[in-house]
Amino acid sequence: DVRLKHCRHGLFLYPAREAIGQALDLFGEWDEQCVTLFDLLLRRGDTVLDVGAHIGTYTVYFARRVGPSGRVLAIEPQRLVHQLLNANVALNALDNVWTRHAAAGARETEGDMVSLGHFEAIEAGMFSLKNFQFRTGRLTRFSESVEMLSVDGLFESEAKAGRGGVPGGTAGTTVGVRVGASGEAGGEAG
């Protein structure tokens, strides 16, 4: 069940049965406490790397917060979720957002792919790619592989593509991500 709704930070297409979708249904927003924190950290012209962007609830907010002179690179490893992310970027006409269908970590897996399963509910956020299957048992029999990119490599590839990468000598600031001891970007649900 996928729904379309105008929410606090934009127009969103989302799966209604997962926590983010339920919050968008009920409140028209997701995790507004984090948005309040981001308001203190982000300025016009900043570059943001959104690892595990999911359907783009933060991505859409980031794009508007940093404005047309800023950049947002949104990374999402789950193919179906990445498709919803792209839909939400398009629905909100955000031309300062680039998305990548990939996983991100401390090191690139050159030539190797990280195996992901399709999830019974696509709400798999806040997990480690390394041990998600063993902790939850929620992977179905269908799986696919996705490229693992290094966080540093993501910025380098964006710079080579002419989209700036990490600002150097500009007024903008790069707001990065935390890379845990496991070598994967983001964090784990605890």
CSV table of C-alpha atoms in Angstrom, one decimal:
chain,number,residue,atom,x,y,z
A,1,ASP,CA,0.0,0.0,0.0
A,2,VAL,CA,1.8,3.1,-1.3
A,3,ARG,CA,0.3,6.6,-0.6
A,4,LEU,CA,0.9,10.1,-1.8
A,5,LYS,CA,0.6,13.0,0.6
A,6,HIS,CA,1.6,16.6,0.9
A,7,CYS,CA,3.5,16.7,4.2
A,8,ARG,CA,5.4,19.4,6.2
A,9,HIS,CA,8.5,19.3,4.1
A,10,GLY,CA,7.1,18.4,0.7
A,11,LEU,CA,5.1,15.9,-1.3
A,12,PHE,CA,5.9,12.3,-0.5
A,13,LEU,CA,5.2,8.9,-2.0
A,14,TYR,CA,5.6,6.3,0.8
A,15,PRO,CA,4.7,2.8,2.0
A,16,ALA,CA,1.8,3.3,4.4
A,17,ARG,CA,2.5,0.2,6.6
A,18,GLU,CA,5.9,1.1,7.9
A,19,ALA,CA,6.8,3.5,10.7
A,20,ILE,CA,7.8,6.4,8.5
A,21,GLY,CA,4.7,6.0,6.4
A,22,GLN,CA,2.5,5.9,9.5
A,23,ALA,CA,4.1,9.0,10.9
A,24,LEU,CA,3.6,10.8,7.6
A,25,ASP,CA,0.0,9.7,7.6
A,26,LEU,CA,-0.7,10.8,11.2
A,27,PHE,CA,1.5,13.8,11.6
A,28,GLY,CA,2.6,14.9,8.1
A,29,GLU,CA,6.3,14.7,9.3
A,30,TRP,CA,9.0,12.3,10.3
A,31,ASP,CA,11.4,12.8,13.2
A,32,GLU,CA,11.1,16.5,13.5
A,33,GLN,CA,13.5,16.6,16.5
A,34,CYS,CA,16.3,15.7,14.1
A,35,VAL,CA,15.2,18.4,11.7
A,36,THR,CA,15.4,20.9,14.6
A,37,LEU,CA,19.0,19.8,15.1
A,38,PHE,CA,19.8,20.0,11.4
A,39,ASP,CA,18.4,23.6,11.4
A,40,LEU,CA,21.3,24.5,13.7
A,41,LEU,CA,23.9,22.7,11.6
A,42,LEU,CA,23.0,23.5,8.0
A,43,ARG,CA,23.4,26.7,6.0
A,44,ARG,CA,22.6,27.8,2.5
A,45,GLY,CA,25.3,26.5,0.1
A,46,ASP,CA,26.2,23.5,2.3
A,47,THR,CA,26.8,20.0,0.9
A,48,VAL,CA,25.0,17.1,2.7
A,49,LEU,CA,25.7,13.3,2.3
A,50,ASP,CA,22.5,11.5,3.3
A,51,VAL,CA,23.6,7.8,3.7
A,52,GLY,CA,20.6,5.4,4.0
A,53,ALA,CA,18.3,8.1,2.6
A,54,HIS,CA,15.3,5.7,2.6
A,55,ILE,CA,12.4,7.5,0.8
A,56,GLY,CA,14.0,10.9,1.2
A,57,THR,CA,12.2,12.5,4.2
A,58,TYR,CA,15.5,14.1,5.3
A,59,THR,CA,16.7,14.4,1.7
A,60,VAL,CA,13.8,16.7,0.7
A,61,TYR,CA,14.3,18.8,3.8
A,62,PHE,CA,18.1,19.0,3.3
A,63,ALA,CA,17.6,20.1,-0.3
A,64,ARG,CA,15.4,23.0,0.7
A,65,ARG,CA,17.6,23.9,3.7
A,66,VAL,CA,20.8,24.2,1.7
A,67,GLY,CA,19.0,25.9,-1.2
A,68,PRO,CA,19.9,26.0,-4.9
A,69,SER,CA,23.6,26.8,-4.2
A,70,GLY,CA,23.9,23.7,-1.9
A,71,ARG,CA,24.1,20.0,-2.8
A,72,VAL,CA,22.6,16.8,-1.4
A,73,LEU,CA,23.9,13.4,-2.3
A,74,ALA,CA,21.4,10.7,-1.1
A,75,ILE,CA,22.6,7.1,-1.0
A,76,GLU,CA,20.1,4.2,-0.6
A,77,PRO,CA,21.1,0.5,-1.0
A,78,GLN,CA,17.6,-1.0,-1.3
A,79,ARG,CA,16.4,-0.9,-4.9
A,80,LEU,CA,12.7,-0.5,-4.3
A,81,VAL,CA,13.3,2.1,-1.6
A,82,HIS,CA,15.7,3.9,-3.9
A,83,GLN,CA,13.0,4.1,-6.5
A,84,LEU,CA,10.7,5.8,-4.0
A,85,LEU,CA,13.5,8.2,-3.1
A,86,ASN,CA,13.9,9.2,-6.8
A,87,ALA,CA,10.1,9.6,-7.0
A,88,ASN,CA,10.1,12.0,-4.1
A,89,VAL,CA,13.0,14.0,-5.4
A,90,ALA,CA,11.1,14.4,-8.7
A,91,LEU,CA,7.8,15.2,-7.1
A,92,ASN,CA,9.5,18.0,-5.2
A,93,ALA,CA,11.4,19.2,-8.3
A,94,LEU,CA,14.7,19.2,-6.5
A,95,ASP,CA,17.6,19.9,-8.9
A,96,ASN,CA,20.2,20.1,-6.2
A,97,VAL,CA,19.9,16.4,-5.2
A,98,TRP,CA,21.8,13.5,-6.7
A,99,THR,CA,20.9,9.9,-5.7
A,100,ARG,CA,23.0,6.8,-5.8
A,101,HIS,CA,21.7,3.2,-5.6
A,102,ALA,CA,24.6,1.9,-3.4
A,103,ALA,CA,25.7,1.2,0.1
A,104,ALA,CA,28.3,3.4,1.8
A,105,GLY,CA,31.0,2.6,4.2
A,106,ALA,CA,34.5,3.4,5.3
A,107,ARG,CA,36.0,1.3,2.4
A,108,GLU,CA,34.9,0.6,-1.1
A,109,THR,CA,34.5,-3.1,-2.0
A,110,GLU,CA,36.3,-3.0,-5.3
A,111,GLY,CA,34.6,-5.4,-7.7
A,112,ASP,CA,32.6,-6.9,-4.8
A,113,MET,CA,29.0,-6.3,-4.1
A,114,VAL,CA,27.2,-6.3,-0.8
A,115,SER,CA,24.3,-8.8,-0.7
A,116,LEU,CA,20.9,-7.4,0.3
A,117,GLY,CA,17.6,-9.1,0.7
A,118,HIS,CA,14.2,-7.7,-0.1
A,119,PHE,CA,12.6,-7.0,3.1
A,120,GLU,CA,9.1,-8.1,4.0
A,121,ALA,CA,8.6,-4.5,5.2
A,122,ILE,CA,11.0,-2.1,3.4
A,123,GLU,CA,11.6,-0.4,6.7
A,124,ALA,CA,15.1,-1.7,7.2
A,125,GLY,CA,16.7,1.6,8.3
A,126,MET,CA,19.3,1.9,11.0
A,127,PHE,CA,21.0,-1.4,10.5
A,128,SER,CA,24.4,-2.7,9.8
A,129,LEU,CA,24.7,-4.4,6.4
A,130,LYS,CA,27.1,-6.8,8.0
A,131,ASN,CA,24.7,-8.5,10.5
A,132,PHE,CA,21.1,-7.4,9.7
A,133,GLN,CA,20.0,-10.9,8.5
A,134,PHE,CA,21.4,-12.6,11.6
A,135,ARG,CA,19.8,-10.2,14.1
A,136,THR,CA,16.3,-10.0,12.6
A,137,GLY,CA,15.8,-13.0,10.3
A,138,ARG,CA,13.6,-10.7,8.2
A,139,LEU,CA,15.2,-11.3,4.8
A,140,THR,CA,13.0,-13.1,2.3
A,141,ARG,CA,14.3,-15.6,-0.3
A,142,PHE,CA,14.8,-12.9,-2.9
A,143,SER,CA,18.1,-11.0,-2.8
A,144,GLU,CA,20.2,-8.7,-4.9
A,145,SER,CA,23.6,-7.2,-4.7
A,146,VAL,CA,24.6,-3.6,-4.5
A,147,GLU,CA,27.9,-1.8,-4.8
A,148,MET,CA,29.6,-0.7,-1.6
A,149,LEU,CA,31.2,2.8,-2.0
A,150,SER,CA,33.5,4.6,0.3
A,151,VAL,CA,32.2,7.8,1.8
A,152,ASP,CA,35.4,9.6,0.6
A,153,GLY,CA,34.9,8.0,-2.9
A,154,LEU,CA,31.3,9.3,-3.1
A,155,PHE,CA,32.5,12.9,-2.8
A,156,GLU,CA,35.4,12.2,-5.2
A,157,SER,CA,33.1,10.7,-7.9
A,158,GLU,CA,30.7,13.7,-7.5
A,159,ALA,CA,33.5,16.1,-8.0
A,160,LYS,CA,34.7,14.3,-11.2
A,161,ALA,CA,31.1,14.4,-12.5
A,162,GLY,CA,31.2,18.2,-12.1
A,163,ARG,CA,28.9,18.4,-9.1
A,164,GLY,CA,31.5,19.9,-6.8
A,165,GLY,CA,32.1,17.2,-4.2
A,166,VAL,CA,33.5,18.4,-1.0
A,167,PRO,CA,33.6,22.2,-1.1
A,168,GLY,CA,37.1,23.5,-0.9
A,169,GLY,CA,37.7,27.2,-0.5
A,170,THR,CA,34.0,28.0,-0.8
A,171,ALA,CA,31.6,29.4,1.8
A,172,GLY,CA,29.9,26.0,2.1
A,173,THR,CA,30.4,23.3,4.7
A,174,THR,CA,30.2,19.6,4.2
A,175,VAL,CA,28.0,17.9,6.7
A,176,GLY,CA,29.3,14.3,6.7
A,177,VAL,CA,28.3,11.0,8.2
A,178,ARG,CA,29.5,8.9,11.1
A,179,VAL,CA,31.4,5.8,10.1
A,180,GLY,CA,31.3,3.2,12.9
A,181,ALA,CA,33.9,0.7,13.9
A,182,SER,CA,32.4,-1.9,11.6
A,183,GLY,CA,33.4,0.2,8.6
A,184,GLU,CA,29.9,0.9,7.6
A,185,ALA,CA,28.4,4.4,7.4
A,186,GLY,CA,25.5,5.3,9.6
A,187,GLY,CA,24.6,3.4,12.8
A,188,GLU,CA,22.7,0.5,14.1
A,189,ALA,CA,19.5,0.3,16.0
A,190,GLY,CA,20.4,-0.5,19.5
